[in-house]
Amino acid sequence: NATTVDTIRDLKNREPFAPFTIVMNSGDRYLIEDADALAIAIYKGSKDFPRDESFGVRSQLPRADVSIPSNIVEGSARRGEREYVNFLNVARGSAAELHYLLGLSGKLGYLLPAVTDSLKGATDKVAAQLQAMLNELDVRRVQSQEPKARRL
C-alpha cells in the first residue's frame, strides 16, 4: 500500500526521539527549576537525620520531594493535556506530603526551626506554582469548550 510505505518512510526520516529533550513553556521551566532546587535542599537537609530513622521520615522525605519534579517532567513528556494535568496533580499531592513531613521532622528535632520554615516555604512556593499551572490549564480547557459566536 502506497500510503503505508509513505508513512513508514516519513517516520524513518524524522529526527530520532531525544529522551532528555522535553518541550516546556516558560512556566514549566521555572516550576522545574524551583522543584529541582527544592529536591537538592531536601537531600542536603535530611542527610544528618539519625541513622535509626533510615526507614521512617528520613526515607519518606526524599521520596515525596523527588516525586514533585519527576512527575512534572514525566507529565510534560506526555502527549495529552489530560495526562499532563494528572501528573501535575500527583506532584501537588507530593508537595502536600512533603510539607507535612517537613513539619514532622521539625517537631521531632531532626531539622532546626529555621531550616524547617525555609524548606516549608520553598515547598509552598512550588505548590503554589503547581496550582497556578493547573488553574491555567483548567481555564484553557473551559475556553476551548465555549461555543463559538455564529455569524449571521
Coordinates of N, CA and C in Angstrom, one line a residue:
N1 N 0.9 -1.2 0.0 CA 0.0 0.0 0.0 C 0.9 1.2 0.0
A2 N 0.7 2.2 -0.9 CA 1.5 3.3 -1.1 C 1.4 4.2 0.1
T3 N 0.3 4.4 0.7 CA 0.2 5.3 1.9 C 1.0 4.7 3.1
T4 N 0.9 3.4 3.3 CA 1.7 2.8 4.4 C 3.2 3.0 4.1
V5 N 3.6 2.8 2.9 CA 5.0 2.9 2.6 C 5.5 4.4 2.8
D6 N 4.6 5.3 2.4 CA 5.0 6.7 2.6 C 5.0 7.1 4.1
T7 N 4.1 6.5 4.8 CA 4.1 6.8 6.3 C 5.3 6.2 6.9
I8 N 5.7 5.0 6.6 CA 6.9 4.4 7.1 C 8.1 5.2 6.7
R9 N 8.2 5.6 5.5 CA 9.3 6.4 5.0 C 9.4 7.8 5.8
D10 N 8.2 8.4 6.0 CA 8.2 9.6 6.8 C 8.7 9.4 8.2
L11 N 8.3 8.3 8.8 CA 8.7 8.0 10.2 C 10.2 7.8 10.3
K12 N 10.7 7.1 9.3 CA 12.2 6.8 9.3 C 13.0 8.1 9.1
N13 N 12.4 9.1 8.4 CA 13.2 10.3 8.1 C 13.1 11.3 9.2
R14 N 12.2 11.1 10.2 CA 12.1 12.0 11.3 C 13.3 12.0 12.2
E15 N 13.5 13.1 12.9 CA 14.6 13.1 13.8 C 14.4 12.1 14.9
P16 N 15.4 11.4 15.4 CA 15.2 10.4 16.4 C 14.7 11.1 17.7
F17 N 13.9 10.4 18.5 CA 13.4 10.9 19.7 C 14.6 11.1 20.7
A18 N 14.6 12.3 21.2 CA 15.6 12.7 22.2 C 15.0 12.5 23.6
P19 N 15.3 11.5 24.3 CA 14.6 11.2 25.6 C 14.8 12.3 26.6
F20 N 15.8 13.1 26.6 CA 16.0 14.1 27.6 C 15.6 15.5 27.1
T21 N 15.0 15.6 26.0 CA 14.6 16.9 25.5 C 13.1 17.0 25.7
I22 N 12.6 17.8 26.5 CA 11.2 17.9 26.8 C 10.8 19.3 26.5
V23 N 9.7 19.4 25.7 CA 9.2 20.7 25.3 C 8.4 21.3 26.5
M24 N 8.8 22.4 26.9 CA 8.1 23.1 28.1 C 8.0 24.5 27.8
N25 N 6.9 25.1 28.3 CA 6.8 26.6 28.2 C 7.6 27.2 29.4
S26 N 7.6 28.5 29.4 CA 8.5 29.2 30.5 C 8.0 28.9 31.9
G27 N 6.6 28.7 32.0 CA 6.1 28.4 33.4 C 6.6 27.1 33.8
D28 N 6.6 26.1 32.9 CA 7.1 24.7 33.3 C 8.6 24.8 33.7
R29 N 9.3 25.6 32.9 CA 10.8 25.6 33.2 C 11.1 26.2 34.6
Y30 N 10.4 27.3 35.0 CA 10.6 27.9 36.3 C 10.1 26.9 37.4
L31 N 9.0 26.2 37.1 CA 8.5 25.3 38.1 C 9.5 24.1 38.3
I32 N 10.0 23.6 37.2 CA 11.0 22.5 37.2 C 12.3 23.0 38.0
E33 N 12.7 24.2 37.7 CA 13.9 24.7 38.3 C 13.7 24.9 39.9
D34 N 12.6 25.4 40.3 CA 12.3 25.5 41.7 C 12.1 24.2 42.4
A35 N 11.4 23.2 41.7 CA 11.2 21.9 42.3 C 12.6 21.2 42.4
D36 N 13.4 21.4 41.4 CA 14.8 20.7 41.4 C 15.6 21.3 42.6
A37 N 15.6 22.6 42.7 CA 16.3 23.3 43.8 C 15.8 22.8 45.2
L38 N 14.5 22.6 45.3 CA 13.9 22.1 46.5 C 14.4 20.6 46.8
A39 N 14.4 19.8 45.7 CA 14.9 18.4 45.9 C 16.3 18.4 46.4
I40 N 17.2 19.2 45.9 CA 18.6 19.3 46.3 C 18.6 19.7 47.8
A41 N 17.9 20.8 48.1 CA 17.8 21.3 49.5 C 17.4 20.2 50.5
I42 N 16.3 19.5 50.1 CA 15.8 18.4 51.0 C 16.9 17.3 51.2
Y43 N 17.5 16.9 50.1 CA 18.6 15.9 50.3 C 19.7 16.4 51.2
K44 N 20.1 17.6 51.1 CA 21.1 18.2 51.9 C 20.6 18.3 53.4
G45 N 19.4 18.8 53.5 CA 18.9 19.0 54.8 C 18.6 17.7 55.6
S46 N 18.3 16.6 54.9 CA 18.0 15.4 55.6 C 19.1 14.4 55.8
K47 N 20.3 14.8 55.3 CA 21.4 13.8 55.4 C 21.9 13.6 56.8
D48 N 21.7 14.6 57.7 CA 22.1 14.4 59.1 C 21.0 13.9 60.0
F49 N 20.0 13.3 59.5 CA 18.9 12.7 60.3 C 19.6 11.5 61.0
P50 N 19.0 11.1 62.2 CA 19.6 10.0 62.9 C 19.6 8.7 62.0
R51 N 20.6 7.9 62.2 CA 20.7 6.6 61.4 C 19.5 5.7 61.7
D52 N 19.1 5.7 62.9 CA 18.0 4.8 63.3 C 16.6 5.2 62.6
E53 N 16.7 6.4 61.9 CA 15.5 6.9 61.3 C 15.5 6.6 59.8
S54 N 16.4 5.6 59.4 CA 16.6 5.3 58.0 C 15.3 4.8 57.2
F55 N 14.4 4.2 57.9 CA 13.2 3.6 57.3 C 11.9 4.4 57.6
G56 N 12.1 5.6 58.2 CA 10.9 6.4 58.6 C 10.9 7.7 57.8
V57 N 10.8 8.8 58.5 CA 10.8 10.1 57.9 C 11.9 10.3 56.9
R58 N 13.1 9.9 57.4 CA 14.3 10.1 56.6 C 14.2 9.5 55.1
S59 N 13.5 8.4 55.0 CA 13.4 7.8 53.7 C 12.2 8.4 52.9
Q60 N 11.2 8.8 53.7 CA 9.9 9.3 53.0 C 10.1 10.7 52.5
L61 N 10.9 11.5 53.2 CA 11.2 12.9 52.8 C 11.7 13.0 51.3
P62 N 12.8 12.4 51.0 CA 13.3 12.5 49.7 C 12.4 11.8 48.6
R63 N 11.7 10.8 49.0 CA 10.7 10.2 48.0 C 9.7 11.2 47.6
A64 N 9.0 11.8 48.6 CA 8.0 12.8 48.3 C 8.6 14.0 47.6
D65 N 9.8 14.4 47.9 CA 10.4 15.5 47.3 C 10.8 15.2 45.8
V66 N 11.4 14.1 45.6 CA 11.8 13.8 44.2 C 10.6 13.5 43.3
S67 N 9.5 13.1 43.9 CA 8.3 12.9 43.2 C 7.7 14.1 42.5
I68 N 8.0 15.3 43.1 CA 7.5 16.5 42.6 C 8.1 16.8 41.2
P69 N 9.4 17.1 41.1 CA 9.9 17.4 39.7 C 9.8 16.2 38.8
S70 N 9.9 15.0 39.3 CA 9.8 13.8 38.4 C 8.4 13.7 37.7
N71 N 7.4 14.0 38.5 CA 6.0 14.0 37.9 C 5.8 15.2 36.9
I72 N 6.4 16.3 37.2 CA 6.3 17.4 36.3 C 6.9 17.1 35.0
V73 N 8.1 16.6 35.1 CA 8.9 16.2 33.9 C 8.2 15.1 33.1
E74 N 7.7 14.1 33.8 CA 7.0 13.0 33.1 C 5.7 13.5 32.5
G75 N 5.0 14.3 33.2 CA 3.8 14.8 32.6 C 4.0 15.7 31.4
S76 N 5.1 16.5 31.4 CA 5.5 17.3 30.3 C 5.8 16.5 29.1
A77 N 6.3 15.3 29.3 CA 6.7 14.5 28.1 C 5.6 13.7 27.5
R78 N 4.4 13.7 28.2 CA 3.2 13.0 27.7 C 2.6 13.8 26.6
R79 N 1.8 13.1 25.7 CA 1.2 13.8 24.6 C 0.0 14.6 24.9
G80 N -0.8 14.1 25.8 CA -2.1 14.7 26.0 C -2.1 15.7 27.2
E81 N -2.9 16.7 27.2 CA -3.1 17.6 28.3 C -3.7 17.0 29.5
R82 N -4.6 16.0 29.3 CA -5.3 15.3 30.4 C -4.3 14.6 31.2
E83 N -3.3 13.9 30.5 CA -2.3 13.2 31.3 C -1.4 14.1 32.0
Y84 N -1.0 15.2 31.4 CA -0.2 16.3 32.0 C -0.8 16.8 33.3
V85 N -2.1 17.1 33.2 CA -2.8 17.6 34.4 C -2.8 16.5 35.5
N86 N -3.0 15.2 35.1 CA -2.9 14.2 36.1 C -1.6 14.2 36.8
F87 N -0.5 14.3 36.1 CA 0.9 14.3 36.7 C 1.1 15.5 37.5
L88 N 0.6 16.6 37.1 CA 0.7 17.8 38.0 C -0.1 17.7 39.3
N89 N -1.2 17.0 39.2 CA -2.0 16.7 40.4 C -1.2 15.8 41.4
V90 N -0.6 14.8 40.8 CA 0.2 13.9 41.6 C 1.4 14.7 42.3
A91 N 2.0 15.6 41.5 CA 3.1 16.4 42.0 C 2.6 17.3 43.1
R92 N 1.4 17.8 43.0 CA 0.9 18.7 44.0 C 0.6 17.9 45.3
G93 N 0.1 16.7 45.1 CA -0.1 15.8 46.3 C 1.2 15.5 47.0
S94 N 2.2 15.3 46.2 CA 3.6 15.0 46.8 C 4.1 16.3 47.6
A95 N 3.7 17.5 47.1 CA 4.1 18.7 47.7 C 3.4 18.8 49.1
A96 N 2.2 18.4 49.1 CA 1.4 18.4 50.4 C 2.0 17.4 51.4
E97 N 2.4 16.2 50.9 CA 3.0 15.2 51.7 C 4.4 15.7 52.2
L98 N 5.1 16.3 51.4 CA 6.4 16.9 51.8 C 6.3 18.0 52.8
H99 N 5.3 18.8 52.7 CA 5.1 19.9 53.7 C 4.8 19.3 55.0
Y100 N 4.0 18.2 55.1 CA 3.7 17.5 56.3 C 5.0 16.9 56.9
L101 N 5.7 16.2 56.1 CA 6.9 15.5 56.6 C 8.0 16.5 57.1
L102 N 8.0 17.7 56.5 CA 9.0 18.7 57.0 C 8.5 19.2 58.3
G103 N 7.2 19.4 58.5 CA 6.7 19.8 59.8 C 7.0 18.8 60.9
L104 N 6.8 17.5 60.5 CA 7.0 16.4 61.4 C 8.5 16.3 61.8
S105 N 9.4 16.5 60.8 CA 10.8 16.4 61.0 C 11.2 17.5 62.0
G106 N 10.6 18.7 61.8 CA 10.9 19.8 62.8 C 10.5 19.5 64.2
K107 N 9.3 18.9 64.3 CA 8.7 18.6 65.6 C 9.6 17.5 66.3
L108 N 10.1 16.6 65.5 CA 11.0 15.6 66.1 C 12.4 16.0 66.4
G109 N 12.7 17.3 66.0 CA 14.0 17.8 66.2 C 15.1 17.4 65.2
Y110 N 14.6 16.9 64.1 CA 15.6 16.4 63.1 C 16.1 17.6 62.2
L111 N 15.3 18.7 62.2 CA 15.6 19.9 61.5 C 15.5 21.1 62.4
L112 N 16.4 22.0 62.3 CA 16.3 23.3 63.0 C 15.1 24.0 62.6
P113 N 14.5 24.8 63.5 CA 13.2 25.5 63.2 C 13.4 26.4 61.9
A114 N 14.6 27.1 61.8 CA 14.8 28.0 60.7 C 14.9 27.2 59.4
V115 N 15.5 26.0 59.4 CA 15.6 25.2 58.2 C 14.2 24.6 57.9
T116 N 13.5 24.2 58.9 CA 12.1 23.7 58.7 C 11.3 24.8 58.0
D117 N 11.3 26.0 58.5 CA 10.5 27.1 57.9 C 10.9 27.4 56.5
S118 N 12.2 27.4 56.3 CA 12.7 27.7 54.9 C 12.3 26.7 53.9
L119 N 12.4 25.4 54.3 CA 12.1 24.3 53.4 C 10.6 24.2 53.2
K120 N 9.8 24.5 54.2 CA 8.3 24.6 54.1 C 7.9 25.7 53.2
G121 N 8.6 26.8 53.3 CA 8.3 28.0 52.4 C 8.6 27.7 51.0
A122 N 9.8 27.0 50.7 CA 10.1 26.6 49.3 C 9.1 25.6 48.8
T123 N 8.6 24.7 49.7 CA 7.6 23.7 49.3 C 6.3 24.4 48.9
D124 N 5.9 25.4 49.7 CA 4.7 26.2 49.5 C 4.8 26.9 48.2
K125 N 6.0 27.4 47.9 CA 6.2 28.2 46.6 C 5.9 27.2 45.4
V126 N 6.5 26.1 45.5 CA 6.3 25.1 44.4 C 4.9 24.6 44.3
A127 N 4.2 24.4 45.4 CA 2.8 24.0 45.4 C 2.0 25.1 44.8
A128 N 2.3 26.4 45.1 CA 1.5 27.5 44.5 C 1.7 27.6 43.0
Q129 N 3.0 27.3 42.6 CA 3.2 27.3 41.1 C 2.5 26.2 40.4
L130 N 2.4 25.0 41.1 CA 1.7 23.9 40.5 C 0.2 24.2 40.4
Q131 N -0.3 24.8 41.5 CA -1.8 25.2 41.5 C -2.0 26.2 40.4
A132 N -1.1 27.2 40.2 CA -1.3 28.2 39.2 C -1.3 27.5 37.8
M133 N -0.4 26.6 37.6 CA -0.3 25.9 36.3 C -1.6 25.1 36.1
L134 N -2.1 24.4 37.1 CA -3.4 23.7 37.0 C -4.5 24.6 36.7
N135 N -4.6 25.8 37.3 CA -5.6 26.8 37.1 C -5.6 27.2 35.6
E136 N -4.4 27.5 35.1 CA -4.2 28.0 33.8 C -4.7 26.9 32.8
L137 N -4.3 25.7 33.0 CA -4.8 24.6 32.1 C -6.3 24.4 32.2
D138 N -6.9 24.6 33.4 CA -8.3 24.5 33.5 C -9.0 25.6 32.8
V139 N -8.5 26.8 32.8 CA -9.1 27.9 32.1 C -9.0 27.7 30.6
R140 N -7.9 27.2 30.1 CA -7.7 26.9 28.7 C -8.7 25.8 28.3
R141 N -8.9 24.8 29.1 CA -9.9 23.7 28.8 C -11.3 24.3 28.7
V142 N -11.7 25.1 29.6 CA -13.0 25.7 29.6 C -13.2 26.6 28.4
Q143 N -12.1 27.4 28.1 CA -12.2 28.3 26.9 C -12.4 27.5 25.6
S144 N -11.7 26.4 25.6 CA -11.8 25.6 24.3 C -13.1 25.0 24.1
Q145 N -13.9 24.8 25.2 CA -15.2 24.2 25.2 C -16.3 25.2 24.9
E146 N -16.0 26.5 25.0 CA -17.0 27.6 24.9 C -17.5 27.6 23.4
P147 N -18.8 27.7 23.2 CA -19.3 27.7 21.8 C -18.8 29.0 21.1
K148 N -18.5 28.9 19.8 CA -18.0 30.0 19.0 C -19.2 30.8 18.6
A149 N -19.0 32.1 18.5 CA -20.1 33.0 18.1 C -20.4 32.8 16.6
R150 N -21.6 32.7 16.3 CA -22.0 32.5 14.9 C -22.2 33.8 14.2
R151 N -21.8 33.8 13.0 CA -22.0 35.0 12.1 C -23.3 34.8 11.4
L152 N -24.1 35.9 11.3 CA -25.3 35.9 10.6 C -25.2 36.4 9.2

